Amino acid sequence: MITVSSHILNLDEILEGGFYKPSVVLVAGIAGSGKTTFAAQSLFNAARAGETCLFISTLSESPAMINSYMSRFSFFDQRLYETNKMNIVSIGESLLKQGHEAVIEFIHKKYLFLNQIG
């Protein structure tokens, strides 16, 4: 099985090589447990390493709120947005009301777009 780095110090060792590729990683926990920080750190570090990354936020955290909070951390780098290596989009209530197929289509279109420019 192929693994890809988490880009978080020591986590790949714990994961015995990193995340499986392809995979979906669900990060769960109570509010304030660090889910958003964990995901952002992994993505910012992957973007810094040359990967094109997409952070998808939902109703509870807007992209502006996430960026404001993440800008306090050393891994945050605004230039990664400017080079389209780090991207953040929001799936709002109106899209969620359209159902899971609409959400998947939205993500797929973003993926195709980022691969065209990246």
Rosetta silent file (secondary structure, phi, psi, omega in degrees, C-alpha in Angstrom):
SEQUENCE: MITVSSHILNLDEILEGGFYKPSVVLVAGIAGSGKTTFAAQSLFNAARAGETCLFISTLSESPAMINSYMSRFSFFDQRLYETNKMNIVSIGESLLKQGHEAVIEFIHKKYLFLNQIG
SCORE:     score description
SCORE:     0.000 S_00000001
   1 L     0.000  141.789 -179.691    0.000    0.000    0.000 S_00000001
   2 E   -85.742  135.868  174.916    1.238    3.510   -0.811 S_00000001
   3 E  -119.828  152.804  175.292    1.584    6.005    2.027 S_00000001
   4 E  -124.681  149.630 -176.594    2.037    9.771    1.957 S_00000001
   5 L   -65.450  144.392  173.018    3.551   11.919    4.649 S_00000001
   6 L   -77.947  -19.211 -176.545    1.362   13.684    7.182 S_00000001
   7 L    64.282   25.242  175.086    3.965   16.478    7.191 S_00000001
   8 L  -122.996  126.177 -176.894    3.715   16.610   10.994 S_00000001
   9 L   -48.106  127.279  176.810    6.810   15.807   13.021 S_00000001
  10 L    72.038  -11.999 -178.071    6.748   12.229   14.401 S_00000001
  11 H   -68.980  -37.630  179.147    3.190   11.520   13.213 S_00000001
  12 H   -60.432  -34.545  177.174    4.328    9.385   10.262 S_00000001
  13 H   -65.215  -43.234  178.340    6.188    7.159   12.703 S_00000001
  14 H   -64.139  -38.660 -179.128    3.024    6.723   14.766 S_00000001
  15 L   -82.511    2.570 -178.568    1.032    6.029   11.588 S_00000001
  16 L    58.820   47.319  174.453    3.695    3.537   10.438 S_00000001
  17 L   124.442  -21.530 -179.323    4.595    5.529    7.345 S_00000001
  18 L   127.851 -159.606  178.219    1.907    8.162    6.941 S_00000001
  19 E   -85.821  143.898  174.631   -1.595    8.267    5.480 S_00000001
  20 E   -70.177  144.021  178.310   -2.659    5.613    2.998 S_00000001
  21 E  -118.590  124.683   -4.830   -3.108    6.856   -0.546 S_00000001
  22 L   -82.533  155.815  175.760   -5.881    7.137   -1.517 S_00000001
  23 L  -162.389  163.731  171.342   -7.832    7.571    1.684 S_00000001
  24 L  -114.960  129.288 -177.973  -10.274    9.752    3.506 S_00000001
  25 L  -110.625  119.351  177.238   -9.139   10.804    6.967 S_00000001
  26 L   -99.303  122.299  177.731  -11.804   11.664    9.510 S_00000001
  27 L  -109.052  118.994 -175.967  -10.551   13.757   12.408 S_00000001
  28 L  -124.219  153.487  177.524  -13.043   13.836   15.272 S_00000001
  29 L   166.988  170.467  179.827  -13.114   15.394   18.701 S_00000001
  30 L   -72.566  163.512  177.350  -14.848   17.905   20.909 S_00000001
  31 L   -55.786  133.227  178.186  -14.716   21.634   20.184 S_00000001
  32 L    87.040    3.449 -177.498  -11.281   23.020   20.961 S_00000001
  33 L   -82.784   -8.018  175.127   -9.462   19.692   20.754 S_00000001
  34 L   105.082   14.311 -178.329   -7.278   20.820   17.830 S_00000001
  35 H   -59.718  -49.462 -178.315   -8.940   19.222   14.793 S_00000001
  36 H   -65.841  -42.197  178.804   -8.682   22.331   12.614 S_00000001
  37 H   -62.814  -44.002  178.008   -5.131   23.073   13.751 S_00000001
  38 H   -57.803  -50.609 -178.676   -4.072   19.482   13.057 S_00000001
  39 H   -63.971  -44.293 -179.013   -5.540   19.542    9.548 S_00000001
  40 H   -64.410  -42.117  179.147   -4.165   22.996    8.747 S_00000001
  41 H   -60.926  -45.271  179.057   -0.667   22.129    9.971 S_00000001
  42 H   -60.989  -45.403 -177.673   -0.592   19.009    7.810 S_00000001
  43 H   -70.443  -43.372  178.721   -1.850   20.893    4.745 S_00000001
  44 H   -61.647  -42.127  179.458    0.369   23.962    5.131 S_00000001
  45 H   -68.078  -36.808  176.247    3.441   21.764    5.537 S_00000001
  46 H   -66.360  -40.898  178.028    2.431   19.634    2.531 S_00000001
  47 H   -63.368  -40.911  177.597    1.904   22.796    0.467 S_00000001
  48 H   -61.526  -31.206  179.452    5.322   24.056    1.551 S_00000001
  49 L   -82.896    2.023  174.886    6.731   20.729    0.288 S_00000001
  50 L   106.698   -3.080  179.200    5.186   21.412   -3.149 S_00000001
  51 L   -81.951  153.022  174.550    1.823   19.675   -2.942 S_00000001
  52 L   -94.559  122.374 -171.244   -1.408   21.417   -3.935 S_00000001
  53 E  -120.036  147.864  178.933   -3.742   21.333   -0.934 S_00000001
  54 E  -129.929  119.764  175.599   -7.432   21.999   -0.385 S_00000001
  55 E  -102.656  123.320 -179.004   -8.931   22.714    3.041 S_00000001
  56 E  -108.705  116.691  177.863  -12.719   22.426    3.033 S_00000001
  57 E  -100.194  160.694  179.117  -14.519   24.234    5.829 S_00000001
  58 L  -121.703 -159.575 -172.351  -18.159   23.900    6.748 S_00000001
  59 L   -56.996  -36.411 -171.531  -20.750   25.920    8.603 S_00000001
  60 L   -74.522  -24.359 -177.840  -18.982   26.144   11.939 S_00000001
  61 L  -138.388  114.781  178.464  -15.767   27.778   10.691 S_00000001
  62 L   -77.084  157.370  176.204  -15.521   30.239    7.820 S_00000001
  63 H   -55.682  -39.973  179.925  -12.305   30.500    5.775 S_00000001
  64 H   -63.811  -40.842  179.431  -11.676   33.994    7.194 S_00000001
  65 H   -67.158  -41.750  178.609  -12.040   32.739   10.758 S_00000001
  66 H   -62.372  -47.882 -179.512   -9.743   29.778   10.082 S_00000001
  67 H   -63.049  -40.164  178.652   -7.092   31.980    8.495 S_00000001
  68 H   -60.064  -44.439 -179.742   -7.263   34.505   11.297 S_00000001
  69 H   -71.329  -44.288 -176.296   -6.682   31.782   13.868 S_00000001
  70 H   -68.735  -25.057 -178.522   -4.084   29.830   11.856 S_00000001
  71 L   -63.517  -13.108  178.411   -2.035   32.965   11.154 S_00000001
  72 L   -79.319  -15.069 -175.478   -0.856   32.769   14.783 S_00000001
  73 L   -94.991  151.667 -178.656    1.037   29.529   14.122 S_00000001
  74 L   -66.775  -24.123 -179.110    4.548   29.222   12.690 S_00000001
  75 L   -76.440  -17.166 -178.653    3.365   26.822    9.950 S_00000001
  76 L   -66.923  135.723  178.773    1.023   29.469    8.445 S_00000001
  77 L  -147.583  104.949 -178.135    2.314   31.033    5.230 S_00000001
  78 L   -57.647  -31.759 -178.746    0.140   33.483    3.274 S_00000001
  79 H   -61.419  -25.996  179.300    2.380   33.059    0.208 S_00000001
  80 H   -67.033  -29.052  172.930    1.113   29.500   -0.205 S_00000001
  81 H   -69.406  -41.914 -176.771   -2.329   30.934   -1.009 S_00000001
  82 H   -65.269  -26.711  178.660   -0.829   33.319   -3.543 S_00000001
  83 L   -98.525    6.387 -179.313    0.839   30.423   -5.386 S_00000001
  84 L    60.447   23.127  173.628   -2.308   28.242   -5.168 S_00000001
  85 L   -82.551  -30.625  175.854   -0.448   25.576   -3.216 S_00000001
  86 E  -118.619  128.635 -178.053   -2.798   26.100   -0.262 S_00000001
  87 E  -134.522  143.657  177.977   -6.488   26.629   -0.950 S_00000001
  88 E  -134.276  130.820  177.512   -9.448   26.989    1.357 S_00000001
  89 E  -132.686  159.420 -179.709  -13.109   26.840    0.378 S_00000001
  90 E  -115.737  137.140  171.608  -16.314   26.741    2.347 S_00000001
  91 L  -101.564  104.425 -175.398  -19.230   24.409    1.915 S_00000001
  92 L   -85.414  179.321 -176.864  -22.092   26.559    3.058 S_00000001
  93 H   -60.695  -40.849 -178.034  -25.608   25.783    4.144 S_00000001
  94 H   -63.352  -38.941  177.938  -27.121   26.261    0.686 S_00000001
  95 H   -69.714  -41.309  178.323  -24.769   23.676   -0.826 S_00000001
  96 H   -60.597  -36.863  179.230  -25.364   21.241    2.038 S_00000001
  97 H   -66.355  -21.856  179.302  -29.117   21.539    1.493 S_00000001
  98 L   -76.844  -12.960  176.013  -28.602   20.392   -2.108 S_00000001
  99 L   103.237  170.368 -174.129  -27.419   17.041   -0.823 S_00000001
 100 H   -65.339  -31.318  179.052  -24.278   14.940   -0.805 S_00000001
 101 H   -64.732  -38.868  177.835  -24.092   14.635   -4.596 S_00000001
 102 H   -66.215  -39.326  178.366  -23.876   18.431   -4.939 S_00000001
 103 H   -64.440  -46.125  179.085  -21.156   18.559   -2.295 S_00000001
 104 H   -62.342  -40.887  178.297  -19.148   15.832   -4.044 S_00000001
 105 H   -63.488  -42.033  177.493  -19.559   17.609   -7.388 S_00000001
 106 H   -59.177  -47.888  179.841  -18.356   20.889   -5.826 S_00000001
 107 H   -63.503  -42.329  179.834  -15.260   19.174   -4.403 S_00000001
 108 H   -61.491  -44.024  178.509  -14.601   17.399   -7.718 S_00000001
 109 H   -63.043  -40.759  176.762  -14.773   20.685   -9.659 S_00000001
 110 H   -62.392  -43.478  178.954  -12.367   22.322   -7.192 S_00000001
 111 H   -59.019  -48.700 -179.778  -10.012   19.359   -7.546 S_00000001
 112 H   -61.948  -43.384  178.667  -10.057   19.583  -11.347 S_00000001
 113 H   -60.026  -47.473 -177.919   -9.509   23.347  -11.245 S_00000001
 114 H   -65.210  -33.644  177.814   -6.568   23.092   -8.856 S_00000001
 115 H   -72.668  -25.401  176.699   -4.953   20.386  -10.990 S_00000001
 116 H   -73.615  -38.691 -176.753   -5.257   22.599  -14.077 S_00000001
 117 H   -91.555  -18.912 -174.885   -3.513   25.566  -12.431 S_00000001
 118 L   -86.010    0.000    0.000   -1.144   23.600  -10.193 S_00000001
